[in-house]
């Protein structure tokens, strides 16, 4: 490990002996690596959405949108594209909302907690609580009186502060206590910032209006919260290009 501590060197860059600094490193022990549904939606094959006010289901086991937009069979999460587009002025303000099919489902951004990243992505198990039912991504040509240009929310800087996102879907709750009986868990991770790369393009003579997303997801094959990956994906023809095999 190398740490650049400028106060501990002289004007020539030589270490000053009277300075020292203590570090605490957190090491994550690998417990149960196993095959998962893992797939990278990258720049070659991103997730594309074309219609406003349309709720698209996405099948994490197949790695595609559900029919009629893809070959997916069951929606594990949804992408809802809303907003305003003016092709004459070339202005737009569009949001895609990630949501899930059941009460108790949700998504949880995880702030970075270490100076250096552990290669055991986000830890061994998905958390039991803290999930929010939706997650919004917004992009538009927005003017604040001083600057007019393309803006992203969350911004790249905001996403750079996250280690990734946990999510929970197909949650079954106890009707009396409201406690989780079973659920399927997953995580969205990228070793490069941002965690989810997204953008919107207006219609041109050569292409349709579209929203694009790039991200890598890991999804458990059962209701265990264990999300340690052994390098074997269960997604048919799953793309592991650029995926950290952990």
XYZ file of N, CA, C and O in Angstrom, residues 22-204:
732
model
N -0.967 5.975 11.537
C -1.535 4.643 11.730
C -2.721 4.441 10.807
O -3.517 5.359 10.579
N -2.859 3.230 10.289
C -3.960 2.885 9.400
C -4.719 1.697 9.964
O -4.138 0.808 10.590
N -6.009 1.694 9.724
C -6.823 0.526 10.022
C -7.354 -0.016 8.706
O -8.030 0.698 7.966
N -7.041 -1.262 8.382
C -7.492 -1.895 7.152
C -8.541 -2.948 7.487
O -8.345 -3.762 8.393
N -9.659 -2.912 6.758
C -10.696 -3.907 6.957
C -10.580 -4.962 5.871
O -10.674 -4.660 4.684
N -10.360 -6.206 6.251
C -10.246 -7.314 5.311
C -11.523 -8.135 5.360
O -11.990 -8.513 6.433
N -12.102 -8.392 4.210
C -13.343 -9.146 4.140
C -13.038 -10.601 3.812
O -12.475 -10.905 2.775
N -13.423 -11.472 4.706
C -13.150 -12.887 4.528
C -14.171 -13.501 3.574
O -15.368 -13.259 3.679
N -13.684 -14.306 2.635
C -14.571 -15.011 1.711
C -15.130 -16.249 2.413
O -14.386 -17.071 2.930
N -16.462 -16.366 2.433
C -17.117 -17.465 3.124
C -17.714 -18.496 2.171
O -17.490 -19.687 2.309
N -18.515 -18.012 1.198
C -19.331 -18.941 0.413
C -19.441 -18.501 -1.036
O -20.528 -18.154 -1.502
N -18.344 -18.491 -1.793
C -18.457 -18.124 -3.215
C -19.256 -19.177 -3.978
O -19.105 -20.384 -3.743
N -20.097 -18.747 -4.899
C -20.963 -19.671 -5.624
C -21.399 -19.042 -6.940
O -21.240 -17.835 -7.151
N -21.990 -19.819 -7.849
C -22.508 -19.244 -9.095
C -23.661 -18.290 -8.799
O -24.493 -18.546 -7.919
N -23.714 -17.190 -9.533
C -24.779 -16.200 -9.414
C -25.244 -15.813 -10.817
O -24.580 -16.099 -11.812
N -26.386 -15.152 -10.883
C -26.797 -14.520 -12.134
C -26.038 -13.200 -12.234
O -26.329 -12.240 -11.511
N -25.039 -13.183 -13.101
C -24.179 -12.006 -13.249
C -24.138 -11.613 -14.717
O -23.973 -12.472 -15.596
N -24.284 -10.321 -14.971
C -24.325 -9.865 -16.365
C -23.900 -8.402 -16.421
O -24.284 -7.597 -15.563
N -23.110 -8.078 -17.426
C -22.659 -6.705 -17.642
C -23.390 -6.106 -18.838
O -23.304 -6.617 -19.958
N -24.130 -5.052 -18.591
C -24.733 -4.253 -19.659
C -23.742 -3.129 -19.947
O -23.641 -2.165 -19.184
N -22.984 -3.272 -21.030
C -21.872 -2.370 -21.279
C -22.140 -1.469 -22.480
O -23.258 -1.399 -22.992
N -21.103 -0.780 -22.930
C -21.258 0.172 -24.034
C -21.618 -0.513 -25.348
O -22.217 0.099 -26.230
N -21.266 -1.790 -25.486
C -21.605 -2.519 -26.713
C -23.063 -2.956 -26.700
O -23.767 -2.857 -27.705
N -23.533 -3.431 -25.551
C -24.921 -3.852 -25.408
C -25.519 -3.231 -24.145
O -25.751 -3.916 -23.147
N -25.785 -1.921 -24.158
C -26.395 -1.279 -22.989
C -27.883 -1.604 -22.909
O -28.462 -2.168 -23.841
N -28.485 -1.259 -21.803
C -29.930 -1.354 -21.682
C -30.534 -0.102 -22.305
O -30.210 1.019 -21.895
N -31.397 -0.289 -23.307
C -31.992 0.849 -24.022
C -33.501 0.874 -23.812
O -34.170 -0.146 -23.946
N -34.024 2.059 -23.499
C -35.460 2.291 -23.364
C -35.850 3.391 -24.337
O -35.161 4.410 -24.439
N -36.977 3.207 -25.033
C -37.323 4.121 -26.119
C -38.592 4.939 -25.896
O -38.755 5.988 -26.506
N -39.497 4.488 -25.043
C -40.799 5.131 -24.953
C -41.004 5.783 -23.594
O -40.804 5.156 -22.555
N -41.432 7.056 -23.615
C -41.798 7.741 -22.391
C -43.090 7.161 -21.823
O -43.923 6.620 -22.552
N -43.240 7.303 -20.496
C -44.447 6.854 -19.798
C -44.705 5.361 -19.992
O -45.854 4.919 -20.030
N -43.616 4.620 -20.117
C -43.702 3.168 -20.276
C -42.921 2.504 -19.157
O -41.787 2.894 -18.859
N -43.505 1.492 -18.534
C -42.851 0.756 -17.460
C -42.312 -0.551 -18.037
O -43.074 -1.421 -18.435
N -40.996 -0.668 -18.095
C -40.335 -1.838 -18.659
C -39.938 -2.800 -17.541
O -39.270 -2.408 -16.577
N -40.295 -4.071 -17.671
C -39.826 -5.088 -16.753
C -38.510 -5.662 -17.233
O -38.265 -5.783 -18.433
N -37.637 -6.028 -16.277
C -36.338 -6.594 -16.624
C -36.164 -7.917 -15.889
O -36.368 -8.015 -14.676
N -35.783 -8.947 -16.640
C -35.565 -10.285 -16.113
C -34.076 -10.457 -15.823
O -33.264 -10.550 -16.754
N -33.702 -10.519 -14.552
C -32.299 -10.619 -14.173
C -31.711 -11.988 -14.486
O -30.494 -12.120 -14.652
N -32.545 -13.018 -14.565
C -32.042 -14.359 -14.863
C -31.723 -14.521 -16.348
O -30.828 -15.271 -16.713
N -32.447 -13.808 -17.184
C -32.223 -13.871 -18.631
C -31.284 -12.758 -19.088
O -30.568 -12.896 -20.081
N -31.298 -11.634 -18.367
C -30.459 -10.508 -18.740
C -31.064 -9.637 -19.818
O -30.336 -8.956 -20.545
N -32.419 -9.647 -19.906
C -33.100 -8.853 -20.931
C -34.415 -8.307 -20.383
O -34.935 -8.780 -19.366
N -34.951 -7.310 -21.118
C -36.289 -6.823 -20.833
C -37.296 -7.935 -21.068
O -37.078 -8.823 -21.892
N -38.407 -7.880 -20.343
C -39.435 -8.893 -20.543
C -40.204 -8.592 -21.824
O -40.188 -7.486 -22.351
N -40.890 -9.618 -22.326
C -41.672 -9.475 -23.544
C -42.721 -8.370 -23.394
O -43.257 -8.187 -22.317
N -42.995 -7.584 -24.447
C -42.585 -7.779 -25.845
C -41.304 -7.046 -26.228
O -40.978 -6.963 -27.401
N -40.567 -6.516 -25.257
C -39.376 -5.718 -25.569
C -38.093 -6.542 -25.564
O -37.047 -6.070 -25.994
N -38.165 -7.758 -25.049
C -37.009 -8.644 -25.009
C -37.460 -10.064 -24.770
O -38.645 -10.378 -24.865
N -36.525 -10.924 -24.415
C -36.833 -12.338 -24.231
C -37.074 -12.704 -22.770
O -37.242 -13.869 -22.444
N -37.112 -11.719 -21.881
C -37.337 -11.983 -20.474
C -38.734 -12.520 -20.211
O -39.683 -12.213 -20.935
N -38.846 -13.314 -19.133
C -40.123 -13.958 -18.807
C -40.773 -13.382 -17.553
O -41.984 -13.277 -17.486
N -39.955 -13.034 -16.534
C -40.512 -12.510 -15.295
C -39.776 -11.238 -14.907
O -38.546 -11.188 -14.934
N -40.529 -10.212 -14.523
C -39.918 -8.937 -14.149
C -39.402 -9.000 -12.721
O -40.175 -9.167 -11.779
N -38.086 -8.865 -12.561
C -37.470 -8.804 -11.239
C -37.300 -7.358 -10.782
O -37.199 -7.090 -9.587
N -37.228 -6.433 -11.733
C -37.208 -5.008 -11.443
C -37.838 -4.278 -12.618
O -38.019 -4.854 -13.702
N -38.198 -3.022 -12.396
C -38.850 -2.220 -13.426
C -38.062 -0.942 -13.681
O -37.419 -0.396 -12.773
N -38.140 -0.456 -14.926
C -37.585 0.831 -15.316
C -38.715 1.645 -15.931
O -39.305 1.233 -16.926
N -39.027 2.797 -15.317
C -40.143 3.632 -15.761
C -39.581 4.948 -16.276
O -38.980 5.724 -15.520
N -39.748 5.208 -17.565
C -39.188 6.385 -18.225
C -40.250 7.475 -18.320
O -41.305 7.279 -18.928
N -40.007 8.641 -17.706
C -40.953 9.756 -17.716
C -40.207 11.061 -18.001
O -38.981 11.126 -17.878
N -40.971 12.102 -18.341
C -40.357 13.406 -18.524
C -40.931 14.172 -19.699
O -41.999 13.832 -20.232
N -40.212 15.217 -20.097
C -40.637 16.091 -21.184
C -39.514 16.208 -22.210
O -38.351 16.354 -21.867
N -39.911 16.146 -23.477
C -38.961 16.235 -24.581
C -39.505 17.197 -25.621
O -40.674 17.102 -26.017
N -38.681 18.141 -26.056
C -39.054 19.084 -27.108
C -38.010 18.987 -28.221
O -36.900 19.513 -28.096
N -38.363 18.298 -29.293
C -37.402 18.093 -30.378
C -37.128 19.366 -31.163
O -36.087 19.476 -31.819
N -38.040 20.335 -31.088
C -37.818 21.594 -31.811
C -36.746 22.444 -31.131
O -35.846 22.969 -31.790
N -36.843 22.581 -29.810
C -35.851 23.376 -29.088
C -34.649 22.533 -28.673
O -33.653 23.077 -28.188
N -34.763 21.205 -28.836
C -33.717 20.251 -28.454
C -33.471 20.278 -26.946
O -32.361 20.043 -26.475
N -34.536 20.548 -26.196
C -34.455 20.521 -24.739
C -35.221 19.320 -24.203
O -36.200 18.880 -24.811
N -34.785 18.815 -23.057
C -35.481 17.680 -22.451
C -35.170 17.635 -20.963
O -34.200 18.228 -20.484
N -36.012 16.955 -20.240
C -35.819 16.693 -18.816
C -36.473 15.340 -18.547
O -37.694 15.239 -18.463
N -35.661 14.290 -18.458
C -36.171 12.925 -18.448
C -35.622 12.169 -17.227
O -34.451 12.328 -16.871
N -36.483 11.375 -16.615
C -36.112 10.581 -15.448
C -36.472 9.117 -15.674
O -37.547 8.810 -16.190
N -35.574 8.234 -15.298
C -35.891 6.810 -15.234
C -35.875 6.383 -13.771
O -34.917 6.642 -13.051
N -36.961 5.741 -13.358
C -37.120 5.281 -11.983
C -36.999 3.768 -11.932
O -37.688 3.062 -12.661
N -36.097 3.273 -11.084
C -36.005 1.840 -10.820
C -36.971 1.500 -9.694
O -36.975 2.146 -8.650
N -37.801 0.495 -9.906
C -38.713 0.024 -8.862
C -38.789 -1.495 -8.940
O -38.141 -2.122 -9.783
N -39.619 -2.080 -8.078
C -39.654 -3.529 -7.938
C -41.090 -4.013 -7.790
O -41.999 -3.218 -7.522
N -41.340 -5.324 -7.929
C -42.725 -5.803 -8.013
C -43.487 -5.875 -6.704
O -44.717 -5.796 -6.707
N -42.810 -6.004 -5.555
C -43.529 -6.309 -4.315
C -43.285 -5.285 -3.222
O -42.248 -4.605 -3.196
N -44.206 -5.205 -2.297
C -44.002 -4.433 -1.083
C -42.846 -5.057 -0.300
O -42.730 -6.275 -0.189
N -41.976 -4.209 0.232
C -40.795 -4.702 0.927
C -39.563 -4.764 0.051
O -38.441 -4.885 0.563
N -39.747 -4.708 -1.270
C -38.613 -4.655 -2.192
C -37.956 -3.281 -2.106
O -38.555 -2.312 -1.630
N -36.739 -3.172 -2.633
C -36.117 -1.859 -2.660
C -34.656 -1.903 -3.051
O -34.115 -2.955 -3.411
N -34.023 -0.728 -2.944
C -32.641 -0.558 -3.391
C -31.924 0.345 -2.396
O -32.539 1.213 -1.774
N -30.608 0.127 -2.238
C -29.860 0.803 -1.178
C -28.457 1.168 -1.656
O -27.611 0.284 -1.823
N -28.177 2.480 -1.890
C -26.797 2.880 -2.189
C -25.914 2.694 -0.962
O -26.331 2.947 0.174
N -24.664 2.254 -1.189
C -23.734 1.985 -0.090
C -22.564 2.961 -0.174
O -21.796 2.920 -1.137
N -22.411 3.850 0.809
C -21.269 4.777 0.797
C -19.961 4.027 0.969
O -19.899 2.991 1.639
N -18.908 4.560 0.375
C -17.589 3.964 0.557
C -17.159 4.146 2.007
O -17.331 5.212 2.593
N -16.582 3.099 2.579
C -16.191 3.126 3.984
C -14.699 2.932 4.189
O -14.226 2.949 5.309
N -13.942 2.750 3.096
C -12.517 2.472 3.215
C -11.737 3.331 2.240
O -12.257 3.752 1.202
N -10.462 3.603 2.565
C -9.585 4.307 1.634
C -9.344 3.464 0.395
O -9.341 3.960 -0.727
N -9.128 2.178 0.590
C -8.924 1.258 -0.522
C -10.067 0.280 -0.581
O -10.645 -0.090 0.440
N -10.424 -0.161 -1.756
C -11.555 -1.065 -1.907
C -11.150 -2.508 -1.628
O -10.107 -2.965 -2.071
N -12.013 -3.212 -0.901
C -11.860 -4.651 -0.802
C -12.314 -5.259 -2.112
O -13.261 -4.786 -2.739
N -11.651 -6.334 -2.550
C -12.067 -6.981 -3.782
C -13.246 -7.922 -3.570
O -13.746 -8.500 -4.531
N -13.695 -8.068 -2.312
C -14.923 -8.806 -2.041
C -16.048 -7.780 -2.075
O -16.323 -7.098 -1.103
N -16.686 -7.651 -3.213
C -17.540 -6.517 -3.511
C -18.714 -6.402 -2.556
O -19.559 -7.284 -2.478
N -18.770 -5.295 -1.824
C -19.858 -4.943 -0.912
C -19.993 -5.879 0.281
O -20.876 -5.707 1.108
N -19.157 -6.887 0.406
C -19.242 -7.781 1.546
C -19.889 -9.112 1.200
O -20.211 -9.400 0.056
N -20.110 -9.924 2.249
C -20.579 -11.293 2.019
C -22.081 -11.394 1.771
O -22.533 -12.200 0.964
N -22.877 -10.601 2.491
C -24.329 -10.770 2.446
C -25.038 -9.434 2.265
O -24.562 -8.392 2.727
N -26.193 -9.492 1.619
C -27.036 -8.318 1.488
C -27.591 -7.927 2.853
O -27.859 -8.793 3.691
N -27.758 -6.638 3.128
C -28.315 -6.216 4.416
C -29.786 -6.600 4.545
O -30.455 -6.896 3.557
N -30.268 -6.587 5.782
C -31.650 -6.983 6.045
C -32.628 -5.817 5.989
O -33.843 -6.037 5.890
N -32.145 -4.589 6.055
C -33.069 -3.449 6.033
C -32.378 -2.241 5.389
O -31.238 -2.321 4.946
N -33.102 -1.113 5.343
C -32.560 0.110 4.767
C -32.915 0.333 3.307
O -32.522 1.342 2.709
N -33.688 -0.560 2.706
C -34.006 -0.456 1.284
C -35.089 0.599 1.030
O -36.088 0.663 1.739
N -34.879 1.400 -0.007
C -35.879 2.365 -0.457
C -36.611 1.783 -1.663
O -35.996 1.115 -2.505
N -37.936 2.039 -1.787
C -38.710 1.375 -2.846
C -38.348 1.796 -4.264
O -38.581 1.027 -5.202
N -37.778 3.003 -4.447
C -37.452 3.470 -5.800
C -36.091 4.156 -5.806
O -35.554 4.551 -4.767
N -35.551 4.298 -7.017
C -34.282 4.994 -7.230
C -34.393 5.742 -8.550
O -34.691 5.148 -9.583
N -34.167 7.066 -8.529
C -34.347 7.909 -9.711
C -33.015 8.300 -10.327
O -32.046 8.605 -9.623
N -32.998 8.308 -11.668
C -31.881 8.833 -12.438
C -32.453 9.862 -13.414
O -33.360 9.554 -14.175
N -31.923 11.075 -13.371
C -32.487 12.174 -14.148
C -31.403 12.854 -14.968
O -30.280 13.051 -14.489
N -31.724 13.187 -16.192
C -30.800 13.930 -17.040
C -31.618 14.893 -17.890
O -32.742 14.587 -18.311
N -31.069 16.086 -18.122
C -31.801 17.054 -18.934
C -30.949 18.238 -19.323
O -29.859 18.454 -18.799
N -31.451 18.998 -20.271
C -30.888 20.298 -20.610
C -31.586 21.289 -19.698
O -32.754 21.625 -19.900
N -30.888 21.727 -18.659
C -31.494 22.495 -17.588
C -30.754 23.815 -17.434
O -29.530 23.872 -17.486
N -31.517 24.911 -17.249
C -30.949 26.240 -17.077
C -31.236 26.738 -15.667
O -32.362 26.640 -15.179
N -30.208 27.257 -14.982
C -30.411 27.850 -13.658
C -30.201 29.364 -13.675
O -30.040 29.995 -12.643
N -30.200 29.971 -14.862
C -29.997 31.410 -14.987
C -28.559 31.795 -15.256
O -28.286 32.846 -15.832
N -27.645 30.964 -14.840
C -26.219 31.236 -15.076
C -25.610 30.275 -16.075
O -24.711 30.608 -16.815
N -26.130 29.048 -16.067
C -25.545 27.998 -16.910
C -26.668 27.187 -17.532
O -27.633 26.820 -16.867
N -26.546 26.941 -18.823
C -27.490 26.073 -19.506
C -26.709 24.923 -20.121
O -25.792 25.138 -20.911
N -27.054 23.720 -19.744
C -26.337 22.569 -20.260
C -26.914 21.286 -19.709
O -27.916 21.278 -18.996
N -26.276 20.187 -20.044
C -26.764 18.887 -19.622
C -26.387 18.633 -18.162
O -25.252 18.777 -17.773
N -27.383 18.239 -17.371
C -27.172 17.954 -15.955
C -27.610 16.524 -15.656
O -28.579 16.031 -16.240
N -26.916 15.899 -14.713
C -27.212 14.520 -14.312
C -27.475 14.479 -12.806
O -26.754 15.105 -12.026
N -28.502 13.731 -12.413
C -28.816 13.511 -11.002
C -29.141 12.020 -10.815
O -30.073 11.542 -11.463
N -28.437 11.282 -9.978
C -27.271 11.723 -9.205
C -26.088 12.044 -10.109
O -25.947 11.466 -11.183
N -25.250 12.952 -9.656
C -24.098 13.362 -10.443
C -23.013 12.285 -10.398
O -23.057 11.362 -9.585
N -22.036 12.433 -11.266
C -20.897 11.512 -11.269
C -20.174 11.561 -9.919
O -19.728 10.535 -9.398
N -20.045 12.766 -9.343
C -19.366 12.909 -8.056
C -20.130 12.192 -6.950
O -19.524 11.583 -6.061
N -21.464 12.272 -6.995
C -22.264 11.576 -5.992
C -22.083 10.066 -6.104
O -21.901 9.367 -5.095
N -22.134 9.552 -7.328
C -21.962 8.114 -7.515
C -20.552 7.653 -7.139
O -20.363 6.516 -6.703
N -19.574 8.538 -7.303
C -18.202 8.179 -6.954
C -18.053 7.928 -5.452
O -17.098 7.272 -5.021
N -18.989 8.420 -4.658
C -18.948 8.220 -3.208
C -19.599 6.903 -2.796
O -19.607 6.557 -1.622
N -20.169 6.186 -3.772
C -20.821 4.913 -3.466
C -19.898 3.757 -3.822
O -19.172 3.791 -4.810
N -19.988 2.711 -3.029
C -19.295 1.473 -3.361
C -20.140 0.618 -4.295
O -19.632 -0.204 -5.045
N -21.435 0.818 -4.259
C -22.361 0.062 -5.095
C -23.767 0.191 -4.551
O -24.044 1.063 -3.716
N -24.670 -0.663 -5.021
C -26.051 -0.657 -4.555
C -26.512 -2.083 -4.287
O -26.309 -2.970 -5.120
N -27.116 -2.310 -3.137
C -27.826 -3.555 -2.872
C -29.267 -3.400 -3.328
O -29.807 -2.285 -3.319
N -29.902 -4.499 -3.704
C -31.340 -4.440 -3.967
C -31.995 -5.737 -3.507
O -31.350 -6.775 -3.341
N -33.304 -5.640 -3.261
C -34.105 -6.785 -2.819
C -35.390 -6.816 -3.624
O -36.032 -5.779 -3.824
N -35.770 -7.992 -4.116
C -36.959 -8.119 -4.950
C -37.712 -9.403 -4.601
O -37.184 -10.276 -3.906
N -38.959 -9.483 -5.077
C -39.825 -10.652 -4.818
C -39.915 -10.946 -3.316
O -39.863 -12.104 -2.888
N -40.066 -9.900 -2.530
C -40.135 -10.038 -1.079
C -41.497 -10.580 -0.652
O -42.534 -10.112 -1.125
N -41.471 -11.535 0.243
C -42.689 -12.047 0.865
C -42.682 -11.639 2.328
O -41.736 -11.939 3.064
N -43.734 -10.919 2.767
C -43.815 -10.406 4.125
C -44.829 -11.192 4.939
O -45.852 -11.652 4.412
N -44.565 -11.324 6.213
C -45.537 -11.921 7.132
C -46.721 -10.971 7.270
O -46.536 -9.784 7.567
N -47.924 -11.459 7.050
C -49.115 -10.608 7.047
C -49.397 -9.991 8.410
O -50.053 -8.943 8.490
N -48.930 -10.599 9.484
C -49.196 -10.087 10.820
C -48.075 -9.200 11.349
O -48.324 -8.120 11.891
N -46.849 -9.637 11.185
C -45.720 -8.887 11.756
C -45.054 -7.942 10.771
O -44.362 -7.008 11.169
N -45.247 -8.178 9.476
C -44.574 -7.383 8.474
C -43.121 -7.753 8.268
O -42.413 -7.108 7.489
N -42.657 -8.782 8.935
C -41.273 -9.212 8.784
C -41.080 -9.961 7.464
O -42.005 -10.573 6.940
N -39.852 -9.917 6.964
C -39.529 -10.577 5.700
C -39.448 -12.086 5.918
O -38.688 -12.567 6.753
N -40.244 -12.824 5.154
C -40.202 -14.287 5.190
C -39.161 -14.801 4.199
O -38.361 -15.679 4.509
N -39.183 -14.249 3.001
C -38.214 -14.633 1.979
C -38.077 -13.494 0.981
O -38.964 -12.639 0.873
N -36.971 -13.469 0.251
C -36.731 -12.441 -0.766
C -35.538 -12.871 -1.607
O -34.747 -13.737 -1.213
N -35.412 -12.273 -2.767
C -34.239 -12.464 -3.625
C -33.406 -11.187 -3.562
O -33.943 -10.074 -3.655
N -32.101 -11.345 -3.423
C -31.220 -10.195 -3.251
C -30.199 -10.106 -4.380
O -29.868 -11.104 -5.026
N -29.700 -8.922 -4.579
C -28.676 -8.704 -5.593
C -27.906 -7.430 -5.316
O -28.168 -6.708 -4.350
N -26.922 -7.160 -6.162
C -26.135 -5.943 -6.029
C -25.745 -5.428 -7.407
O -25.641 -6.197 -8.376
N -25.577 -4.136 -7.495
C -25.108 -3.471 -8.707
C -23.762 -2.868 -8.367
O -23.619 -2.158 -7.374
N -22.773 -3.189 -9.173
C -21.411 -2.779 -8.843
C -20.631 -2.494 -10.120
O -20.810 -3.160 -11.129
N -19.768 -1.506 -10.030
C -18.796 -1.274 -11.088
C -17.496 -0.855 -10.442
O -17.495 -0.009 -9.548
N -16.395 -1.466 -10.858
C -15.105 -1.083 -10.290
C -14.637 0.250 -10.845
O -13.626 0.799 -10.417
N -15.378 0.781 -11.809
C -15.101 2.112 -12.343
C -16.305 3.000 -12.053
O -17.446 2.574 -12.128
N -16.063 4.253 -11.693
C -17.144 5.193 -11.428
C -17.737 5.663 -12.747
O -17.017 5.836 -13.724
N -19.042 5.881 -12.852
C -20.064 5.744 -11.821
C -20.589 4.311 -11.713
O -20.302 3.479 -12.565
N -21.399 4.053 -10.669
C -21.959 2.720 -10.477
C -22.907 2.378 -11.623
O -22.899 1.278 -12.158
N -23.776 3.347 -11.995
C -24.654 3.191 -13.158
C -24.369 4.346 -14.105
O -24.528 5.511 -13.732
N -23.938 4.037 -15.306
C -23.719 5.061 -16.318
C -25.003 5.203 -17.129
O -25.503 4.214 -17.676
N -25.559 6.412 -17.179
C -26.828 6.585 -17.871
C -26.828 7.884 -18.667
O -26.071 8.813 -18.389
N -27.703 7.941 -19.670
C -27.817 9.137 -20.486
C -29.026 9.070 -21.394
O -29.651 8.014 -21.555
N -29.374 10.223 -21.976
C -30.539 10.333 -22.841
C -30.140 11.009 -24.136
O -29.362 11.965 -24.137
N -30.658 10.493 -25.264
C -30.360 11.058 -26.583
C -31.651 11.389 -27.303
O -32.593 10.577 -27.325
N -31.691 12.582 -27.885
C -32.853 12.993 -28.676
C -32.880 12.261 -30.016
O -31.870 11.720 -30.463
N -34.040 12.291 -30.649
C -34.199 11.641 -31.950
C -33.395 12.369 -33.016
O -33.317 13.599 -33.039
N -32.787 11.602 -33.901
C -32.057 12.140 -35.047
C -32.505 11.376 -36.289
O -33.206 10.366 -36.190
